[in-house]
Amino acid sequence: MVIAAADVGETLTNFPVMINIDSSTGSGPDDLSSVFSEFDADEDRQRIAITNNTGTELYVEIEKWSQSSSVGWLWFKADNISSSAATSFWLYYDNAHAVNTTYIGDINSVAGANVWDSNFLLVNHMAGSSYSTSYDSTSNNNDFTSDSGAPTYQQNGSIGYGIRLNSAASQYLIGPTISFNTIPASIEV
């Protein structure tokens, strides 16, 4: 996987990058769906690794993995993305490899949370089927605590899932542990 310098405004460090693995991944006609031919079931999704160009393994959060649909949504913590030269990352996969829970994790896992540094107060991929299964991906555990107005979960979004708020009364609430009062923050939807 290559990130072109022209696509990067300034050098980035410890930056989350999304990879959509399917039959037409990337900015060209690359087909990464062969990763699914290597595996037998969804449980094999942690038999992967992503490294930088020196071979250092990077943290990965699996937002979605469907063996039957040959679709995977991964976020990895890019240690450095250059604005002056192309930056390469490598995806390894092997069904015979041991499960890699040190660097590869699902939403709400220790490995997955390591993708998001302390600058992220809350990251919710909205992948849960209800508020009680829509987890904060960071180590802050700012999970949804309730909803009202019957929002519809797991709706297709621009990237990943979204939550449809069906009326003016629709909402989902985050517990009292999150505070935006102490630092400048932005909310992106």
Short mmCIF file of C-alpha atoms in Angstrom, two decimals:
data_model
loop_
_atom_site.label_atom_id
_atom_site.label_comp_id
_atom_site.label_asym_id
_atom_site.label_seq_id
_atom_site.Cartn_x
_atom_site.Cartn_y
_atom_site.Cartn_z
CA MET A 1 0.00 0.00 0.00
CA VAL A 2 1.42 3.37 -0.98
CA ILE A 3 0.32 6.83 0.16
CA ALA A 4 1.48 9.43 -2.36
CA ALA A 5 3.22 12.53 -0.99
CA ALA A 6 0.89 14.68 -3.12
CA ASP A 7 -2.04 13.37 -1.03
CA VAL A 8 -0.46 14.58 2.24
CA GLY A 9 -0.44 18.28 3.14
CA GLU A 10 2.14 17.89 5.91
CA THR A 11 4.06 15.01 7.43
CA LEU A 12 1.81 13.07 9.79
CA THR A 13 2.82 10.94 12.77
CA ASN A 14 0.73 8.33 14.59
CA PHE A 15 -2.12 8.99 12.19
CA PRO A 16 -5.09 6.59 11.76
CA VAL A 17 -5.49 5.36 8.18
CA MET A 18 -8.48 3.38 6.88
CA ILE A 19 -8.09 0.48 4.47
CA ASN A 20 -11.15 -0.88 2.70
CA ILE A 21 -10.28 -4.41 1.59
CA ASP A 22 -12.43 -5.63 -1.29
CA SER A 23 -12.22 -6.23 -5.03
CA SER A 24 -11.53 -2.56 -5.85
CA THR A 25 -9.38 -1.12 -3.10
CA GLY A 26 -7.23 1.98 -3.22
CA SER A 27 -6.79 4.82 -5.64
CA GLY A 28 -6.15 2.42 -8.54
CA PRO A 29 -7.65 -0.87 -9.65
CA ASP A 30 -5.88 -2.88 -6.93
CA ASP A 31 -7.70 -6.05 -5.88
CA LEU A 32 -6.97 -7.00 -2.28
CA SER A 33 -9.81 -9.52 -2.03
CA SER A 34 -7.25 -12.34 -2.32
CA VAL A 35 -6.79 -11.96 1.43
CA PHE A 36 -10.20 -13.62 1.81
CA SER A 37 -9.13 -16.58 -0.37
CA GLU A 38 -6.40 -17.28 2.19
CA PHE A 39 -8.79 -17.54 5.12
CA ASP A 40 -11.55 -20.00 5.97
CA ALA A 41 -13.75 -17.97 8.35
CA ASP A 42 -14.25 -14.57 10.00
CA GLU A 43 -12.29 -15.87 13.00
CA ASP A 44 -9.11 -15.84 10.86
CA ARG A 45 -9.21 -12.01 10.56
CA GLN A 46 -6.50 -11.61 13.20
CA ARG A 47 -3.98 -13.65 11.17
CA ILE A 48 -2.80 -10.44 9.50
CA ALA A 49 -0.17 -7.78 10.09
CA ILE A 50 0.47 -4.30 8.75
CA THR A 51 4.04 -2.99 8.84
CA ASN A 52 5.84 0.16 7.80
CA ASN A 53 8.66 0.09 5.24
CA THR A 54 11.21 -0.94 7.91
CA GLY A 55 9.14 -3.94 8.98
CA THR A 56 7.87 -2.46 12.25
CA GLU A 57 4.43 -3.90 13.02
CA LEU A 58 1.64 -1.34 13.46
CA TYR A 59 -1.58 -1.44 15.49
CA VAL A 60 -4.76 -2.31 13.57
CA GLU A 61 -8.43 -2.01 14.52
CA ILE A 62 -10.89 -4.15 12.58
CA GLU A 63 -14.11 -2.19 12.11
CA LYS A 64 -15.75 -4.80 9.87
CA TRP A 65 -14.73 -8.20 8.52
CA SER A 66 -16.99 -10.35 6.38
CA GLN A 67 -15.43 -13.47 4.94
CA SER A 68 -18.59 -14.32 3.00
CA SER A 69 -18.81 -10.86 1.36
CA SER A 70 -15.03 -10.46 0.95
CA VAL A 71 -15.09 -7.06 2.68
CA GLY A 72 -12.85 -5.73 5.44
CA TRP A 73 -12.61 -2.27 6.97
CA LEU A 74 -9.36 -1.77 8.86
CA TRP A 75 -7.85 1.24 10.62
CA PHE A 76 -4.11 1.21 11.27
CA LYS A 77 -1.88 3.62 13.16
CA ALA A 78 0.60 4.92 10.58
CA ASP A 79 3.72 5.87 12.49
CA ASN A 80 4.85 8.32 9.80
CA ILE A 81 3.34 9.52 6.52
CA SER A 82 5.69 11.74 4.54
CA SER A 83 4.62 14.86 2.67
CA SER A 84 7.81 14.83 0.59
CA ALA A 85 8.03 11.20 -0.60
CA ALA A 86 5.66 8.27 -1.08
CA THR A 87 5.13 6.22 2.08
CA SER A 88 4.75 2.43 1.85
CA PHE A 89 2.94 0.09 4.20
CA TRP A 90 2.70 -3.68 3.88
CA LEU A 91 -0.27 -5.97 4.55
CA TYR A 92 0.63 -9.56 5.43
CA TYR A 93 -1.85 -12.39 5.75
CA ASP A 94 -1.37 -16.10 6.29
CA ASN A 95 -3.92 -18.67 7.43
CA ALA A 96 -1.11 -20.74 9.01
CA HIS A 97 0.08 -17.77 11.11
CA ALA A 98 -0.87 -17.55 14.78
CA VAL A 99 -3.71 -15.22 15.75
CA ASN A 100 -2.16 -11.78 16.31
CA THR A 101 -4.00 -10.19 19.25
CA THR A 102 -1.00 -8.05 20.25
CA TYR A 103 -1.34 -5.73 17.24
CA ILE A 104 -4.69 -6.66 15.67
CA GLY A 105 -7.99 -6.12 17.46
CA ASP A 106 -11.68 -5.58 16.97
CA ILE A 107 -13.60 -2.51 18.11
CA ASN A 108 -13.47 -2.28 21.93
CA SER A 109 -10.18 -4.21 22.20
CA VAL A 110 -6.83 -3.15 23.67
CA ALA A 111 -4.99 -3.59 20.35
CA GLY A 112 -7.70 -1.69 18.47
CA ALA A 113 -7.67 1.16 20.99
CA ASN A 114 -3.93 1.64 20.38
CA VAL A 115 -4.74 2.99 16.90
CA TRP A 116 -6.24 6.09 18.51
CA ASP A 117 -3.90 8.32 20.55
CA SER A 118 -4.79 10.69 23.41
CA ASN A 119 -5.88 13.40 20.93
CA PHE A 120 -9.03 11.33 20.27
CA LEU A 121 -11.58 11.64 23.09
CA LEU A 122 -14.16 9.47 21.32
CA VAL A 123 -14.20 7.42 18.13
CA ASN A 124 -17.42 5.54 17.44
CA HIS A 125 -17.70 3.63 14.17
CA MET A 126 -21.44 3.21 14.80
CA ALA A 127 -21.13 -0.46 13.96
CA GLY A 128 -23.32 -1.74 16.77
CA SER A 129 -26.90 -2.89 16.32
CA SER A 130 -28.01 -0.77 19.30
CA TYR A 131 -26.56 1.87 21.61
CA SER A 132 -25.43 -0.86 24.02
CA THR A 133 -23.15 -2.39 21.35
CA SER A 134 -21.83 0.87 19.82
CA TYR A 135 -18.47 1.15 21.55
CA ASP A 136 -15.90 3.92 21.76
CA SER A 137 -12.76 2.68 19.99
CA THR A 138 -10.39 4.74 22.16
CA SER A 139 -9.16 3.65 25.57
CA ASN A 140 -11.42 6.36 27.09
CA ASN A 141 -14.49 4.06 26.99
CA ASN A 142 -16.90 6.88 26.12
CA ASP A 143 -19.56 4.42 25.01
CA PHE A 144 -23.15 5.33 24.22
CA THR A 145 -25.31 4.98 27.33
CA SER A 146 -28.84 5.29 25.93
CA ASP A 147 -30.93 6.37 22.95
CA SER A 148 -34.41 7.72 22.32
CA GLY A 149 -36.69 8.37 19.37
CA ALA A 150 -35.89 5.00 17.75
CA PRO A 151 -32.72 5.75 15.79
CA THR A 152 -31.85 3.15 13.14
CA TYR A 153 -28.45 1.53 13.59
CA GLN A 154 -25.95 0.05 11.09
CA GLN A 155 -26.94 2.30 8.18
CA ASN A 156 -24.52 2.65 5.27
CA GLY A 157 -22.46 5.82 5.62
CA SER A 158 -19.82 7.55 3.51
CA ILE A 159 -17.20 5.32 5.10
CA GLY A 160 -18.43 2.55 7.31
CA TYR A 161 -21.70 2.63 9.20
CA GLY A 162 -23.89 5.46 10.43
CA ILE A 163 -26.92 5.93 12.66
CA ARG A 164 -30.10 7.37 11.16
CA LEU A 165 -31.87 9.77 13.49
CA ASN A 166 -35.46 9.20 12.36
CA SER A 167 -37.05 12.24 13.96
CA ALA A 168 -36.21 15.43 15.80
CA ALA A 169 -36.58 13.39 18.99
CA SER A 170 -33.98 10.79 17.92
CA GLN A 171 -30.75 10.89 19.86
CA TYR A 172 -28.07 8.79 21.39
CA LEU A 173 -26.32 9.75 24.59
CA ILE A 174 -22.75 9.42 25.78
CA GLY A 175 -22.06 8.82 29.45
CA PRO A 176 -20.87 11.53 31.85
CA THR A 177 -17.20 10.50 31.53
CA ILE A 178 -16.52 12.59 28.42
CA SER A 179 -15.57 16.24 28.78
CA PHE A 180 -14.97 18.67 25.92
CA ASN A 181 -14.56 21.56 28.35
CA THR A 182 -10.84 21.23 29.09
CA ILE A 183 -9.29 21.27 25.62
CA PRO A 184 -10.15 22.57 22.15
CA ALA A 185 -12.06 19.83 20.35
CA SER A 186 -13.94 19.19 17.15
CA ILE A 187 -16.84 16.87 16.50
CA GLU A 188 -16.90 15.30 13.05
CA VAL A 189 -19.85 13.36 11.77
#
